[in-house]
CSV table of C-alpha atoms and ligand atoms in Angstrom, one decimal:
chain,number,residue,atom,x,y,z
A,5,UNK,CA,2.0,-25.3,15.5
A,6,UNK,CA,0.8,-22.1,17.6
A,7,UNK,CA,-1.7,-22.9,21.2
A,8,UNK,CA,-5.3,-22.0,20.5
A,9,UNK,CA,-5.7,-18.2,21.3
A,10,UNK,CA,-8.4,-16.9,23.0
A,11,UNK,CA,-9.0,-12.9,22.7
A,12,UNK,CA,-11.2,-12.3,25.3
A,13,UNK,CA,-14.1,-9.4,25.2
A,14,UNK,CA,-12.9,-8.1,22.0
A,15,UNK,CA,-15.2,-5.2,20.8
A,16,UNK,CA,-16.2,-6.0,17.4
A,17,UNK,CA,-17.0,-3.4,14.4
A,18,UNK,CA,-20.4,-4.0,14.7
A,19,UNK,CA,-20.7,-3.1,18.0
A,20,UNK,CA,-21.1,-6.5,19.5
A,21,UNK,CA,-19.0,-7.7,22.4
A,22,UNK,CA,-17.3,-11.2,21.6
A,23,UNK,CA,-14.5,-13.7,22.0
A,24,UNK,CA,-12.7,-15.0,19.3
A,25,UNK,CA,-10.7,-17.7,19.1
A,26,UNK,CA,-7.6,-17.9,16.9
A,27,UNK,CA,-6.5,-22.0,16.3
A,28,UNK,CA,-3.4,-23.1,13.3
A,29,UNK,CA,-3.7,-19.1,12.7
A,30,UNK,CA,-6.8,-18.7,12.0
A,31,UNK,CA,-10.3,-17.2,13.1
A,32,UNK,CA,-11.6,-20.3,14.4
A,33,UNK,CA,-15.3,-18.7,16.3
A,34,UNK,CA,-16.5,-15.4,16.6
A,35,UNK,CA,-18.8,-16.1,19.6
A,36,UNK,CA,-20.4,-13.8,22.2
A,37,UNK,CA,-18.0,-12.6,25.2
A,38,UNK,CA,-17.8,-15.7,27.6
A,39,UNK,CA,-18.2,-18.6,25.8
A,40,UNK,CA,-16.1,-21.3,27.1
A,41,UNK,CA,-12.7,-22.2,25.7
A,42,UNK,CA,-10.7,-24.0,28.3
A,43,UNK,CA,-7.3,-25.3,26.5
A,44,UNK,CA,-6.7,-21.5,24.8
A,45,UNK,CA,-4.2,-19.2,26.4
A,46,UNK,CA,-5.8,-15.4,26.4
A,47,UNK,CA,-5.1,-12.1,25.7
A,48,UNK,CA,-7.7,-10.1,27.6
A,49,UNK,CA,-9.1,-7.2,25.4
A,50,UNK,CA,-10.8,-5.3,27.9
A,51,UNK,CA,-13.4,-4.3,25.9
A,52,UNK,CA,-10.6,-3.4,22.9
A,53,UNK,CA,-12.4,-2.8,19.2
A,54,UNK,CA,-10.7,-5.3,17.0
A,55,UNK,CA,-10.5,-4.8,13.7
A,56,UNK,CA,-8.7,-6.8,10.7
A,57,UNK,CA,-5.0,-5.9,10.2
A,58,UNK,CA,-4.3,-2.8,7.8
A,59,UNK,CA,-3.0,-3.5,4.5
A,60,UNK,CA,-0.6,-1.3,3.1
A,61,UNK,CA,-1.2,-0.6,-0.3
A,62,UNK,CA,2.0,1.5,-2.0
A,63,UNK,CA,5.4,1.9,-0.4
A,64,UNK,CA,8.9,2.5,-0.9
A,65,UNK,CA,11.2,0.6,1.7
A,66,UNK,CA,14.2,0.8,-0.3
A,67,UNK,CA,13.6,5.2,-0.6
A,68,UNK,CA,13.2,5.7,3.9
A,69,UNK,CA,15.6,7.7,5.4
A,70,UNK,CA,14.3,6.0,8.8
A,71,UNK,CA,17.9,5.2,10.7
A,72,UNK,CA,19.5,8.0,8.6
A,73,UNK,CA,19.2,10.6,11.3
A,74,UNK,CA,17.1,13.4,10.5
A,75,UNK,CA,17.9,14.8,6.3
A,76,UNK,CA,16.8,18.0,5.7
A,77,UNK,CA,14.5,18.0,2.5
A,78,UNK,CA,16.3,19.4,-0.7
A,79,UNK,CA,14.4,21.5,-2.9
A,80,UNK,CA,13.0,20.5,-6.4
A,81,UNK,CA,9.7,20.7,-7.6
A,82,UNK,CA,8.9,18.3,-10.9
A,83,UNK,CA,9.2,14.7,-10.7
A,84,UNK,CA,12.4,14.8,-12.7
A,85,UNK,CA,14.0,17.2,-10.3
A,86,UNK,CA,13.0,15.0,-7.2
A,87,UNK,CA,14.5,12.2,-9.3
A,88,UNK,CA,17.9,13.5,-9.3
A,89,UNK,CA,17.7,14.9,-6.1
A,90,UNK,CA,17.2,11.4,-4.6
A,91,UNK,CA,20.1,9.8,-7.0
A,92,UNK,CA,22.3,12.5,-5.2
A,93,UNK,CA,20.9,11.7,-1.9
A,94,UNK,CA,21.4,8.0,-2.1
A,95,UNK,CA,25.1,8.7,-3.0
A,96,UNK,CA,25.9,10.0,0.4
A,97,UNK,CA,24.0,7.7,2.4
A,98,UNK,CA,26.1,5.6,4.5
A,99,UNK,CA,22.8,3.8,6.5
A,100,UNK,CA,22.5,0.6,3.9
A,101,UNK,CA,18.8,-0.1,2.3
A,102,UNK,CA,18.4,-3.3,4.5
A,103,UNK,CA,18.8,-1.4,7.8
A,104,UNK,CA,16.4,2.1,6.6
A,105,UNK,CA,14.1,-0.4,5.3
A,106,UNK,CA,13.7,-2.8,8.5
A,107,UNK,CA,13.3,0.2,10.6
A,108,UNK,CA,10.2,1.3,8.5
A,109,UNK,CA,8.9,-1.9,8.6
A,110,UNK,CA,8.8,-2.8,12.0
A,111,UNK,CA,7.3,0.9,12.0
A,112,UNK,CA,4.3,0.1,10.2
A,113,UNK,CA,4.1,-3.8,11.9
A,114,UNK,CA,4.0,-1.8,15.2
A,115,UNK,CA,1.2,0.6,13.6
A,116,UNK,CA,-1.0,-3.0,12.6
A,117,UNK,CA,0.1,-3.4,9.0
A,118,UNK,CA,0.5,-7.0,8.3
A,119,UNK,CA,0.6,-6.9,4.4
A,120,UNK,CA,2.1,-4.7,2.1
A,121,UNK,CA,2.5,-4.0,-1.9
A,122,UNK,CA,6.5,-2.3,-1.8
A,123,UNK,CA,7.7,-0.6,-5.0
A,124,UNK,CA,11.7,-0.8,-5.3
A,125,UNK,CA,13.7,0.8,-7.3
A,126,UNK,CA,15.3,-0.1,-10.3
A,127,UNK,CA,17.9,1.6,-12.8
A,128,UNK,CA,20.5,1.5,-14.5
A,129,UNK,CA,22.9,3.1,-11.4
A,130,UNK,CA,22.1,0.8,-8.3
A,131,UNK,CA,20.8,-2.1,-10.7
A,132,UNK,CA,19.2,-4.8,-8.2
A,133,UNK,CA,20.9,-3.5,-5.2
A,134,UNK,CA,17.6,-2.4,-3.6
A,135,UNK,CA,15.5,-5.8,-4.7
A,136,UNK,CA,18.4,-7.7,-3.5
A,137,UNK,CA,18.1,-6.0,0.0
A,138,UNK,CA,14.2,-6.2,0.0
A,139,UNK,CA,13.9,-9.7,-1.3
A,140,UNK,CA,16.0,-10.9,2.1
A,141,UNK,CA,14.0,-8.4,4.4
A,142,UNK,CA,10.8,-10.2,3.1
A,143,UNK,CA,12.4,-13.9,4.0
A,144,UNK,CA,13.7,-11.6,7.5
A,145,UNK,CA,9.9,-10.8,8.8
A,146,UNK,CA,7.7,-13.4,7.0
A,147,UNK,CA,6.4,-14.4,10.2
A,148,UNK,CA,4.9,-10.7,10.8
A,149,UNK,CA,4.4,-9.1,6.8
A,150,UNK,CA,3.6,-10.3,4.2
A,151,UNK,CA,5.0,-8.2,1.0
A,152,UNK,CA,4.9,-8.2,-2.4
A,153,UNK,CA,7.5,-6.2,-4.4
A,154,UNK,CA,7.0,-4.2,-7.6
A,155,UNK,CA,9.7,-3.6,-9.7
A,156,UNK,CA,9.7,-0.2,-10.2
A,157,UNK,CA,11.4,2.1,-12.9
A,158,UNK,CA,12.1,5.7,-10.8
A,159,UNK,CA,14.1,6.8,-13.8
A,160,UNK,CA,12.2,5.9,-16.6
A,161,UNK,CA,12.3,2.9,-18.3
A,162,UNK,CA,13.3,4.1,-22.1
A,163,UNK,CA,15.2,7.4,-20.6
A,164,UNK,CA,16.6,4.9,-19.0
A,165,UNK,CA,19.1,2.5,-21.3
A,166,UNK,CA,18.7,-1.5,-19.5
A,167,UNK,CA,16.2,-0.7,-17.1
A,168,UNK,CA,13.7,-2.9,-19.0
A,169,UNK,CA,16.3,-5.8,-18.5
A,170,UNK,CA,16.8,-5.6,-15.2
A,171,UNK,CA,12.8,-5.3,-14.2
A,172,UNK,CA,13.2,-8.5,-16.3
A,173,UNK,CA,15.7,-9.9,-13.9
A,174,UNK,CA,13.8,-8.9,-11.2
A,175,UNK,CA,10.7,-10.6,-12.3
A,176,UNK,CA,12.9,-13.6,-12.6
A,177,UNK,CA,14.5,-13.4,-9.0
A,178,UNK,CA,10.8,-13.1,-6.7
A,179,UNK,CA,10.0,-9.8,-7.4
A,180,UNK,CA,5.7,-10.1,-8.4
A,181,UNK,CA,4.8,-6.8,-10.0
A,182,UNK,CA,5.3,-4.9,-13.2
A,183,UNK,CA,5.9,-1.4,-12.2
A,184,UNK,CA,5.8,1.9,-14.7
A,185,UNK,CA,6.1,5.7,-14.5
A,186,UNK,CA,4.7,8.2,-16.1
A,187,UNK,CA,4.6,6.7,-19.5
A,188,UNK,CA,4.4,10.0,-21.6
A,189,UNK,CA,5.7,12.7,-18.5
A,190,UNK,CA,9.3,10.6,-17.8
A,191,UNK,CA,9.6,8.8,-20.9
A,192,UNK,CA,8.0,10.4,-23.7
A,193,UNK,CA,6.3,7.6,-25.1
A,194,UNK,CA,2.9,6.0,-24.0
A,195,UNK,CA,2.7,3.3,-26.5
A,196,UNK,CA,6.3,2.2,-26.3
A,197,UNK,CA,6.3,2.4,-22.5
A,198,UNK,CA,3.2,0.4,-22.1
A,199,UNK,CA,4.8,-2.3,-24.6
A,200,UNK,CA,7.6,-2.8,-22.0
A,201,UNK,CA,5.2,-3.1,-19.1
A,202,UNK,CA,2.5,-5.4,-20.8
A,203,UNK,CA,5.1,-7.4,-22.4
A,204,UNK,CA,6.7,-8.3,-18.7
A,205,UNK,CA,3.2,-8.8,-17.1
A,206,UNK,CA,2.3,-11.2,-20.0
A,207,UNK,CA,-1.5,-12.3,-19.6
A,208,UNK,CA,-0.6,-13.8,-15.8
A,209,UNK,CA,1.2,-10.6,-14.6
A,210,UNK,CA,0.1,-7.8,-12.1
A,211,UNK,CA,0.6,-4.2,-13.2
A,212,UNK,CA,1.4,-0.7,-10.7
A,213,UNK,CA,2.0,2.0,-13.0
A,214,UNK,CA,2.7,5.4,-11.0
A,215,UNK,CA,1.1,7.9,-13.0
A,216,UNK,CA,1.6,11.4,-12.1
A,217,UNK,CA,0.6,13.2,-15.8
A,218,UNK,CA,-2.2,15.7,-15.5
A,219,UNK,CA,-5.5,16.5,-17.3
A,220,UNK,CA,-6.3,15.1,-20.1
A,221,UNK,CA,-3.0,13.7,-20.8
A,222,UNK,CA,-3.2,11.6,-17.9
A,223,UNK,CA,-6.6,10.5,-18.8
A,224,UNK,CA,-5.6,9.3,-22.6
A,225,UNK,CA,-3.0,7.4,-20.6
A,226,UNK,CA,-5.3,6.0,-18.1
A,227,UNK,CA,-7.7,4.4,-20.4
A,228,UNK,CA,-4.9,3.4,-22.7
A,229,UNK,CA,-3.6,1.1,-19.7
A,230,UNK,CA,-7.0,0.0,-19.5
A,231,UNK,CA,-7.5,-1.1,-23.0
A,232,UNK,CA,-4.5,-2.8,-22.5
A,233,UNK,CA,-5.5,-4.5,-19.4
A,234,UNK,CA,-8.9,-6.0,-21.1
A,235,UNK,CA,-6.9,-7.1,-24.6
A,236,UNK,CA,-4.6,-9.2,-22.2
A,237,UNK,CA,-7.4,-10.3,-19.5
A,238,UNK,CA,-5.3,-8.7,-16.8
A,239,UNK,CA,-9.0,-7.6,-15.3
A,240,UNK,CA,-8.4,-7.3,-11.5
A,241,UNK,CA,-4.6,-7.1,-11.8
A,242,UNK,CA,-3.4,-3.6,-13.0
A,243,UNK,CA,-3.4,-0.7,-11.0
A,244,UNK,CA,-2.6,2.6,-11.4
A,245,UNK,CA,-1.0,4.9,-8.4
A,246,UNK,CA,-2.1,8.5,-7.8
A,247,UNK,CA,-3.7,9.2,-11.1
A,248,UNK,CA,-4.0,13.2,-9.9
A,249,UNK,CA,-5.3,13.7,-13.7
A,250,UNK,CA,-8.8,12.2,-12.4
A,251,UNK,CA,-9.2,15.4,-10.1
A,252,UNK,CA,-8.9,17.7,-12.7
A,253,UNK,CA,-11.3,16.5,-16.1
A,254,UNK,CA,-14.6,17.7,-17.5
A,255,UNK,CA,-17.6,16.0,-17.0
A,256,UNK,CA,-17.7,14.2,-19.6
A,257,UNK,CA,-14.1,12.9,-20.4
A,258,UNK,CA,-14.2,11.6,-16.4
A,259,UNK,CA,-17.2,9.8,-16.8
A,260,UNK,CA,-15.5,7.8,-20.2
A,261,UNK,CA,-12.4,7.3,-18.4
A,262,UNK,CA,-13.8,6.3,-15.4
A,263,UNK,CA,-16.2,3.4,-17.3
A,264,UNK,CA,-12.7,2.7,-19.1
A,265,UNK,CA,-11.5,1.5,-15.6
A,266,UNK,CA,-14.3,0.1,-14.4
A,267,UNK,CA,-15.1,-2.3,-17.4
A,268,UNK,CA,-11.0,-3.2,-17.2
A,269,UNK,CA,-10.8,-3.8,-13.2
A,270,UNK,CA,-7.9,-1.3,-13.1
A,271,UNK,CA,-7.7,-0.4,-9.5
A,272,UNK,CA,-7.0,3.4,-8.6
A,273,UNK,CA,-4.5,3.8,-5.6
A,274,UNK,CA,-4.6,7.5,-3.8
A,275,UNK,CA,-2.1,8.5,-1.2
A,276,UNK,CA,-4.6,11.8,-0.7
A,277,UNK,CA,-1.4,14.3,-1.7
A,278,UNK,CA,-1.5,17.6,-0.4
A,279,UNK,CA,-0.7,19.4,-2.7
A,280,UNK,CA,-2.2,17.9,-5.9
A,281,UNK,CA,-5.3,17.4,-7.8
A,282,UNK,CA,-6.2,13.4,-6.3
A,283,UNK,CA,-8.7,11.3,-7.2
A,284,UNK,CA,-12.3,11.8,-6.3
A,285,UNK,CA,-12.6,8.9,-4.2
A,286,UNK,CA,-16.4,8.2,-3.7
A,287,UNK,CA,-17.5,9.3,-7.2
A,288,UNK,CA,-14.8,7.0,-8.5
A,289,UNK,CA,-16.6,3.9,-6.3
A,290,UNK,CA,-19.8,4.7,-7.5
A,291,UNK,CA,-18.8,4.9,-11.1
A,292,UNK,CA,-17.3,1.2,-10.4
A,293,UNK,CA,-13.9,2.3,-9.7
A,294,UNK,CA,-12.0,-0.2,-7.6
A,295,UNK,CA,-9.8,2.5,-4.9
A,296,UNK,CA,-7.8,1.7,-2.4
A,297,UNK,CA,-5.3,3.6,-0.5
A,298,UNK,CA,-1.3,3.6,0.7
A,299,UNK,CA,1.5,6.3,2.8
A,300,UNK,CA,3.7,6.1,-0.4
A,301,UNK,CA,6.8,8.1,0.5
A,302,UNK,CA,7.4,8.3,4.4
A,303,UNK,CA,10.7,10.5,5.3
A,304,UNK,CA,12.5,10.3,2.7
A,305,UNK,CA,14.0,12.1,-0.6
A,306,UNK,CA,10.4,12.8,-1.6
A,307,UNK,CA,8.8,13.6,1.2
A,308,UNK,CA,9.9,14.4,4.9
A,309,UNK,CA,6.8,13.7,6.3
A,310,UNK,CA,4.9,10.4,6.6
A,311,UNK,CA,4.8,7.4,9.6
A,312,UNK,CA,3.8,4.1,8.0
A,313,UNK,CA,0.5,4.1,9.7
A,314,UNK,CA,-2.7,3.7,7.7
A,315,UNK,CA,-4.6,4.6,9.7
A,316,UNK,CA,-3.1,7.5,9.8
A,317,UNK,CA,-3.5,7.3,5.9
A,318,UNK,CA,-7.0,6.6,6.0
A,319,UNK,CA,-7.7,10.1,8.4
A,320,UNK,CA,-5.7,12.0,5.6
A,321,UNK,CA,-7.6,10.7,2.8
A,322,UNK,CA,-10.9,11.6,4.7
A,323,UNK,CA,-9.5,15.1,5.3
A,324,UNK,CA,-8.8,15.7,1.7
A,325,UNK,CA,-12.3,14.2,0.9
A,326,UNK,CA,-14.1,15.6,3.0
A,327,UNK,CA,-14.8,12.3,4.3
A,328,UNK,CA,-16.9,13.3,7.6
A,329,UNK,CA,-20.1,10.7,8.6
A,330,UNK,CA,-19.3,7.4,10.4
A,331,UNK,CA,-20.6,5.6,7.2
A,332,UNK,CA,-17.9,8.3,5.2
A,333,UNK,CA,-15.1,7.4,7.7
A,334,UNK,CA,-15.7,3.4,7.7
A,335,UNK,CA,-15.0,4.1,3.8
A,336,UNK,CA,-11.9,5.6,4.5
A,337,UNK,CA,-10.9,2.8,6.6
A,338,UNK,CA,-12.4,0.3,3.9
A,339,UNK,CA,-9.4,1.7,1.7
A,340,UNK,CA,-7.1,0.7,4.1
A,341,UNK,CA,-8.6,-2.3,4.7
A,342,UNK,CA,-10.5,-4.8,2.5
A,343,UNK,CA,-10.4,-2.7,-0.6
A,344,UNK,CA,-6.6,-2.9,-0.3
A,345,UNK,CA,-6.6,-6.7,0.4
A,346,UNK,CA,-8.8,-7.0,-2.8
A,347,UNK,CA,-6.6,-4.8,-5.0
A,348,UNK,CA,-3.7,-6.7,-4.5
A,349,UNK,CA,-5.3,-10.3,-4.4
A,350,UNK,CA,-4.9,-11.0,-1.3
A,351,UNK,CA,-8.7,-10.9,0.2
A,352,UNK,CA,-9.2,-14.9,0.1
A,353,UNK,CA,-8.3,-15.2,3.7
A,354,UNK,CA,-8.6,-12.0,4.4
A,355,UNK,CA,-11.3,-10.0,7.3
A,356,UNK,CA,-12.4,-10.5,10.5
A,357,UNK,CA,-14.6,-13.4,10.1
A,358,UNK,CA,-14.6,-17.1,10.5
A,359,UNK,CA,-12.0,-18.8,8.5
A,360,UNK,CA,-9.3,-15.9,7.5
A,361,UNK,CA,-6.3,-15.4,8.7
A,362,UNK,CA,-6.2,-14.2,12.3
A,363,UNK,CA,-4.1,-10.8,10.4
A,364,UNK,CA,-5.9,-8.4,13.6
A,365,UNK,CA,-5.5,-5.1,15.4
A,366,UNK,CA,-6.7,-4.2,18.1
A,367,UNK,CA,-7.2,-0.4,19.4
A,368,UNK,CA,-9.4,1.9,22.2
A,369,UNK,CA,-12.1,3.4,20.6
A,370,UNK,CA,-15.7,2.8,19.7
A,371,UNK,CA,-15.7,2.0,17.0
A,372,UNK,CA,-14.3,2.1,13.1
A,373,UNK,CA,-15.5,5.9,13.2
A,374,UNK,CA,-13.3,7.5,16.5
A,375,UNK,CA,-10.9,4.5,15.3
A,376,UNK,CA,-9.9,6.6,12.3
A,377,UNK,CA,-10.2,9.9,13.5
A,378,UNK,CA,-8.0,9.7,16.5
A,379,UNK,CA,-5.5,6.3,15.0
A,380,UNK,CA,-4.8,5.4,18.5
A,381,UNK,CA,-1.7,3.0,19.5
A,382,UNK,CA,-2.2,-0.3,18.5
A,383,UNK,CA,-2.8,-2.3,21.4
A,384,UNK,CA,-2.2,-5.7,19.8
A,385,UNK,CA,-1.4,-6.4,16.3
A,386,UNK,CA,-1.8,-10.2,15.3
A,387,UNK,CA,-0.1,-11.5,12.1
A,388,UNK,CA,-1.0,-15.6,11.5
A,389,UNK,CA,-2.8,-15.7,15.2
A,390,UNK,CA,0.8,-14.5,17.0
A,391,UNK,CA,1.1,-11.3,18.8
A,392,UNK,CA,3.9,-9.5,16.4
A,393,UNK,CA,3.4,-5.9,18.2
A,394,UNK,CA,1.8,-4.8,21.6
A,395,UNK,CA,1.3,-1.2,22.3
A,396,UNK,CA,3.2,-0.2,19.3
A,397,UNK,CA,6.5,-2.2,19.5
A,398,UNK,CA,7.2,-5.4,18.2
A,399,UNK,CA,7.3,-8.2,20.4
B,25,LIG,ZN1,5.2,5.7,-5.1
């Protein structure tokens, strides 16, 4: 049992100056700044905007070189390049995946992330080494994240003889989601690729699919997942990361793919790459699209750059969107944020309301807006109603 918490003269989203009070970890009253609450111990917010925790919605804690030193990037373009680039990588690495993987997550707990969708990999060279490792982290900092784990098949699943056995096993052993990749691009094969996926998400599975095929290849896979997700009832639960091909189609075969994800609930997660066709983020949400938003890679055999901060990730997305009003850069944080909570089923006690969990961050600025633009330190990061971070270290 936590004491009642009282954050004092909180700043709230709407503008409104407030107290709330956290009790058994949760938001027990939002209430306006110096309402009485004598048995609560208090954190005085000093006029601080608090806003719900950030939700992290796609990363690799098992890829981070965080704890490594610094690795220079090595060269290769295509995703089957980068692939054995990493394998070669990971060879030489004498930091193990538990201790690169901690460091990142305390990063992004220190940055206000208090739940997180992890891909780890799995293949037929390091088998369930990396679930293994990530399975104990999760029992290590339950306390301050929450994460789900996707099984995730870096090196194909068909190209890649007993991969589909070992997702099994890792489906079996606490890992939640069904991951895929590039279901014609790595392994050649849409249909026989999606059989392996649907067939270990069954019709009470959840689905990440990283899809990085272009044009109108891409497409024909994207509304091939969602046929798949509708015949099984998997509405809701399937989503499909990057999906660059959206930023590059005609008129008309966007619109029909688009309605394809709609109808099946298949969420769309962006990273906002910089180099890549992405998905047009509000045409997507007013064609129905669910979209949400995660860093992906941060420092490591895919990428050098990266912090763990969504905020962060939310500025980037508005800078590749041209995301500019305050009502444009509230959407950019909504992809952080709620939409993210709601794409991986976690919104029931999510927000900053009455009755969720008191998952809250706390940062100087005016508002959501300046909030996004400038990602200032995090002040106080809350994860169950206990202080987990203060001024961007874990406490
Ligand atoms: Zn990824």
């Amino acid at each position: 049992v936590v004491a009642p918490l009282l954050l004092a003269d909180a700043l709230l989203p709407t503008g409104e100056q407030a107290d709330v009070l956290v009790v058994d970890g949760r938001i027990a009253r939002i209430a306006p700044a110096g309402a009485d609450s004598s048995d609560a111990s208090v954190e005085q917010l000093d006029g601080a905007l608090l806003l719900p925790a950030l939700v992290e919605g796609h990363m690799h804690l098992d890829k981070t070189l965080f704890g490594a030193g610094w690795i220079p990037h090595r060269e290769g373009g295509t995703v089957p390049e980068r692939i054995e680039a990493e394998k070669a990588l990971r060879r030489e690495l004498t930091v193990s995946v538990s201790e690169r993987a901690r460091q990142l997550a305390e990063r992004a707990i220190g940055f206000g992330t208090t739940r997180m969708r992890c891909h780890v990999d799995v293949d037929n060279e390091i088998g369930l080494a990396g679930v293994e490792a990530l399975l104990e982290l999760r029992e290590t900092l339950r306390d301050r994240l929450d994460i789900q784990l996707v099984a995730f098949p870096q090196s194909g699943i068909l190209s890649s003889p007993g991969t589909a056995e070992l997702m099994e096993a890792a489906l079996g052993s606490g890992v939640e989601i069904v991951g895929g990749l590039d279901p014609a691009g790595i392994d050649g094969d849409v249909a026989a690729h999606l059989d392996v996926v649907f067939d270990l998400a069954g019709r009470r599975g959840a689905v990440d699919i990283h899809l990085h095929d272009h044009g109108e290849l891409g497409a024909f896979e994207l509304r091939e997942i969602a046929r798949r997700a509708r015949a099984l009832g998997l509405e809701g639960r399937v989503t499909v990361s990057h999906a660059y091909a959206l930023g590059e189609l005609s008129e008309g075969v966007f619109a029909e793919t688009a309605s394809a994800l709609a109808e099946a609930g298949v969420a769309i997660m962006t990273t906002a790459p910089g180099a890549s066709a992405m998905p047009p983020v509000k045409r997507l949400i007013e064609e129905g699209v669910h979209v949400f938003t995660g860093n992906d890679n941060v420092r490591d055999a895919w990428s050098p750059l990266g912090t763990g901060d969504m905020l962060e990730r939310a500025a980037i997305v508005a800078y590749r969107q041209a995301l500019a009003t305050d009502q444009d850069l509230e959407l950019a944080f909504s992809l952080a944020t709620e939409r993210a909570a709601a794409a991986l089923g976690i919104d029931s006690d999510y927000g900053l309301r009455e009755g969720a969990a008191a998952d809250l961050v706390a940062v100087r600025a005016s508002g959501i807006p300046e909030a996004v633009a400038a990602h200032p330190v995090r002040e106080l990061v809350l994860k169950g109603g206990r202080p987990v971070a203060k001024d961007g270290r874990l406490v």
